[in-house]
Each structure stands twice: as structure tokens, then as C-alpha cells.
mmCIF file of C-alpha atoms in Angstrom:
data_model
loop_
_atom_site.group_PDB
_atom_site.id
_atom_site.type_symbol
_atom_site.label_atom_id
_atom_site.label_comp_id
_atom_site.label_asym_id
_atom_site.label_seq_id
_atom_site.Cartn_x
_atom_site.Cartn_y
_atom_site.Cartn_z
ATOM 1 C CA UNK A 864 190.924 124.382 70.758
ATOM 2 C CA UNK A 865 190.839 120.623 69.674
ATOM 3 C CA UNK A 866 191.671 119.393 73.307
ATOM 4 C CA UNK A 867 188.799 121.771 74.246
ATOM 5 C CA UNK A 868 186.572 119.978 71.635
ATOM 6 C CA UNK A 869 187.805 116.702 72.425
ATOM 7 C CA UNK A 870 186.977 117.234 76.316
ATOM 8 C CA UNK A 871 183.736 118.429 75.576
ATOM 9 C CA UNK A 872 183.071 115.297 72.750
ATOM 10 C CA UNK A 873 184.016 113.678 75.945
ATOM 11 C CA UNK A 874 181.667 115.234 78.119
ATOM 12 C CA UNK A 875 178.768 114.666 75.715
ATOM 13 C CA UNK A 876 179.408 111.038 75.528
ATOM 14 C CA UNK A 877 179.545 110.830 79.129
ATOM 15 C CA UNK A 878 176.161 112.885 79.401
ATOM 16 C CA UNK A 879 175.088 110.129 76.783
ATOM 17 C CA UNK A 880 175.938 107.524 78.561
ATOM 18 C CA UNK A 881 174.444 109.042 81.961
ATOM 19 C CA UNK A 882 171.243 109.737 79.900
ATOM 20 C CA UNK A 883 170.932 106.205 78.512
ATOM 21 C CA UNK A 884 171.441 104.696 82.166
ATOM 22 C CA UNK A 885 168.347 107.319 83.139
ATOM 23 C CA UNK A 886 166.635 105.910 80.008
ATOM 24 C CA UNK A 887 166.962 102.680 80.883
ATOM 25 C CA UNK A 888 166.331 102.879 84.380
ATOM 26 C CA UNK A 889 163.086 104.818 83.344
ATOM 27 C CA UNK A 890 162.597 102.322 80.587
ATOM 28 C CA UNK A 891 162.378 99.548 83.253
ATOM 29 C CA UNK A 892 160.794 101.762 85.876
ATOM 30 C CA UNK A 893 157.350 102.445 83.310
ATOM 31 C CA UNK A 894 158.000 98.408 82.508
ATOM 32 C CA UNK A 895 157.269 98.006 86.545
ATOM 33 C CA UNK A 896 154.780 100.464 86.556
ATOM 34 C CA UNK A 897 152.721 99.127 83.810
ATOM 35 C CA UNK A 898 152.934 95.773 85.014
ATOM 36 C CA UNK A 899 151.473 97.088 88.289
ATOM 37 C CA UNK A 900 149.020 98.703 86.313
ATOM 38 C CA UNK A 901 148.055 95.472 84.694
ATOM 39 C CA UNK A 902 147.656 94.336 88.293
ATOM 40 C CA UNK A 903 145.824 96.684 89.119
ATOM 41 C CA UNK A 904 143.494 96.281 86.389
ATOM 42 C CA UNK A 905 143.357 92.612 86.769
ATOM 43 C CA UNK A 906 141.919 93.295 90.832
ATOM 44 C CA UNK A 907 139.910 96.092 89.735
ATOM 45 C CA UNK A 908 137.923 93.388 87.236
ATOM 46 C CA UNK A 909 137.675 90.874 89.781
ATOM 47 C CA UNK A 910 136.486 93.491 92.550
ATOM 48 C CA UNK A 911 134.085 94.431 89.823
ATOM 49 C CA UNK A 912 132.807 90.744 89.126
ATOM 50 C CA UNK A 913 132.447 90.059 92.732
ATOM 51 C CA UNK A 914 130.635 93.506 93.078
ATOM 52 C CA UNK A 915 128.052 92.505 90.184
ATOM 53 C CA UNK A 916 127.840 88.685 92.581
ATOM 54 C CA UNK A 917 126.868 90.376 95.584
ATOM 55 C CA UNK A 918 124.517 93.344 94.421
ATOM 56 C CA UNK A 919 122.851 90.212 92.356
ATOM 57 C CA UNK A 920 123.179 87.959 95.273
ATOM 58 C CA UNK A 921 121.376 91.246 96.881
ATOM 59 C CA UNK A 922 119.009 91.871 94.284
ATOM 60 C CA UNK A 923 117.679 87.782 94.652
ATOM 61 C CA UNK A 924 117.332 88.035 98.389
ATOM 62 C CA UNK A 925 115.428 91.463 98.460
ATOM 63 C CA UNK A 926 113.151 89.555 96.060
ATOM 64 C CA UNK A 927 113.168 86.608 98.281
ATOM 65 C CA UNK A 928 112.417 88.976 101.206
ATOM 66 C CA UNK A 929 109.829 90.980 98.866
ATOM 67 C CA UNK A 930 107.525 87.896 98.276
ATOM 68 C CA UNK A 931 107.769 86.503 101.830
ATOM 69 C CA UNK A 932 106.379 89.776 103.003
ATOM 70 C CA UNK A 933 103.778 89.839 100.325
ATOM 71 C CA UNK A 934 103.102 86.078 101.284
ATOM 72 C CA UNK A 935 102.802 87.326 105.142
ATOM 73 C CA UNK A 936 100.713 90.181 104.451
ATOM 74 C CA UNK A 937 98.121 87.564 102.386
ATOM 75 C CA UNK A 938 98.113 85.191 105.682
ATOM 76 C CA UNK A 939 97.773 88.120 107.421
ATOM 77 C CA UNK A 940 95.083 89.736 106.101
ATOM 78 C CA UNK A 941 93.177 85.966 105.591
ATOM 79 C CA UNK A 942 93.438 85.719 109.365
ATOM 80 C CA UNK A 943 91.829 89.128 110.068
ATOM 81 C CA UNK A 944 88.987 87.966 107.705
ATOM 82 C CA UNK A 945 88.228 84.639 110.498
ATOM 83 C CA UNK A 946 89.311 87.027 112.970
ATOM 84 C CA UNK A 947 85.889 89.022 111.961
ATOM 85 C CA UNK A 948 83.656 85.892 110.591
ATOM 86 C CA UNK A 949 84.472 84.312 114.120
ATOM 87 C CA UNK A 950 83.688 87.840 116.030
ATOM 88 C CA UNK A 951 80.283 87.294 113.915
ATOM 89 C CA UNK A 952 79.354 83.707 114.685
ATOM 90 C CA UNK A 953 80.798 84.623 118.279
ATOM 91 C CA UNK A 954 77.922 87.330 118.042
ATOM 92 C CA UNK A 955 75.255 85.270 116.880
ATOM 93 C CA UNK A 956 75.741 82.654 118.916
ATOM 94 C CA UNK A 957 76.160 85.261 121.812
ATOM 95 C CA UNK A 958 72.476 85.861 120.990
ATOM 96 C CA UNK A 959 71.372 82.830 120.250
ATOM 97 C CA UNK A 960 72.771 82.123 124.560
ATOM 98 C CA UNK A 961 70.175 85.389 125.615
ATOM 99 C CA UNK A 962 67.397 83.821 123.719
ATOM 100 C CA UNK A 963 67.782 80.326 125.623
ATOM 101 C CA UNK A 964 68.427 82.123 128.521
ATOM 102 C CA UNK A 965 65.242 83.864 128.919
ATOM 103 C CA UNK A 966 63.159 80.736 127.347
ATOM 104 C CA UNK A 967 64.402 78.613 129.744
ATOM 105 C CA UNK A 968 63.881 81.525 132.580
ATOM 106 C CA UNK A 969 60.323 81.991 130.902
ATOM 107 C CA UNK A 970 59.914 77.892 131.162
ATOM 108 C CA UNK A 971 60.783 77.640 134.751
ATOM 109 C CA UNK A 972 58.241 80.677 135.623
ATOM 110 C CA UNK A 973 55.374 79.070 133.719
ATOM 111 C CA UNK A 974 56.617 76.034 135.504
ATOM 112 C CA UNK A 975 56.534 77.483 139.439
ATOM 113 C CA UNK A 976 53.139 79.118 137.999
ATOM 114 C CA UNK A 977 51.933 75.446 137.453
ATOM 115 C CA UNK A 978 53.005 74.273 140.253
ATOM 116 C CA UNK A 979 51.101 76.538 142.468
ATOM 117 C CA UNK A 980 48.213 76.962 140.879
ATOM 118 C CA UNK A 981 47.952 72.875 140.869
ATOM 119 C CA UNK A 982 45.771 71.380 143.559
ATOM 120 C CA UNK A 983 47.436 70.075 146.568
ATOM 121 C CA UNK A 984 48.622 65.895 145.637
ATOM 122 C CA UNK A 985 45.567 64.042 147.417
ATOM 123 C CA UNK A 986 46.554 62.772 151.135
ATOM 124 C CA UNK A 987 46.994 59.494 151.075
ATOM 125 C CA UNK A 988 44.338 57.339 152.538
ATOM 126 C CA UNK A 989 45.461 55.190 155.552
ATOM 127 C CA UNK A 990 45.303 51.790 154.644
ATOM 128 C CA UNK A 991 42.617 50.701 157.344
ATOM 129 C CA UNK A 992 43.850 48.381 159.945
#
């Protein structure tokens, strides 16, 4: 019975011993494991950072873009304004054409009127001789 007991002291201690080399090697696997963690951690911050860069990078050129359309909508909408004032002066002075137009046909009818309801020019006299 005591070489039974001693074998299976034996066999604890090896069991131990392989338990403590699983220990270990699980000891330093969860070391590697939270180190790779911490790395992990670490590239998760900095993909985080550079997230927060570009959406404000994003955020300053949608404003950017924002106010250069409101700036372009302004020109715009000043240029349809002397779009119409022009189409108005173009009107007026459209007018302003027909009215010159039909004084200057009424002038040349008076005119052809006067001119043939004038007296013939008196023939000149021969110079005698």
C-alpha cells in the first residue's frame, strides 16, 4: 500500500509539474495576448484620432463648399437682377428706336410733301449774247 501511495505521490507531482508548465505557458500566452491587446488598443486610438481629423477635415470643407454655393447663388441671383434691368432698358430703348423711326418716316413725308407742292426752281435766264 505505501509503494501504491508513493507512485501515486509521484503521479501527483508529476501532474503538478505538467500543470505548472500549462500555467506557465498560459501565464505567458495571456502576457502575449494582452500585450496584443494593448496594441490593439493603441491602433484603435490612433484610427480613432485620425477618424475625428478627417470627419473635421470633412466638416471644414462642407462648410467651405456650403458658403461658396451660398456666395454663387448671391452672384447668381445679382446677375438675373441686370439680366431683367437690361431686358428693361433693352425695352425702352426698343421703343424709344419705333418712335424715331416713324418721326423720321413722318419727316421725310412732310419733306417729299414740300417738295412737290414747291413751285418749280425758276429757269435760268440765258445770259444774252
Amino acid at each position: 500500500a505505501l509503494g501504491e501511495a508513493d507512485g501515486a505521490i509521484s503521479d501527483g507531482r508529476a501532474g503538478v509539474r505538467q500543470a505548472a508548465a500549462r500555467e506557465s505557458v498560459l501565464f505567458s500566452a495571456c502576457g502575449d495576448a494582452d500585450a496584443d491587446l494593448g496594441s490593439a488598443a493603441a491602433a484603435a486610438r490612433e484610427l480613432a484620432a485620425a477618424a475625428e481629423d478627417f470627419r473635421a477635415g470633412g466638416e471644414i470643407a462642407s462648410r467651405r463648399s456650403e458658403a461658396m454655393v451660398r456666395e454663387l447663388q448671391k452672384g447668381l441671383r445679382e446677375e438675373v437682377a441686370e439680366h431683367g434691368r437690361c431686358r428693361e432698358r433693352l425695352g425702352v430703348l426698343e421703343g424709344e428706336l419705333e418712335e424715331a423711326k416713324a418721326e423720321a418716316a413722318a419727316l421725310r413725308e412732310r419733306a417729299e410733301q414740300a417738295a412737290s407742292a414747291a413751285p418749280p426752281p425758276p429757269a435760268a435766264e440765258a445770259p444774252p449774247g
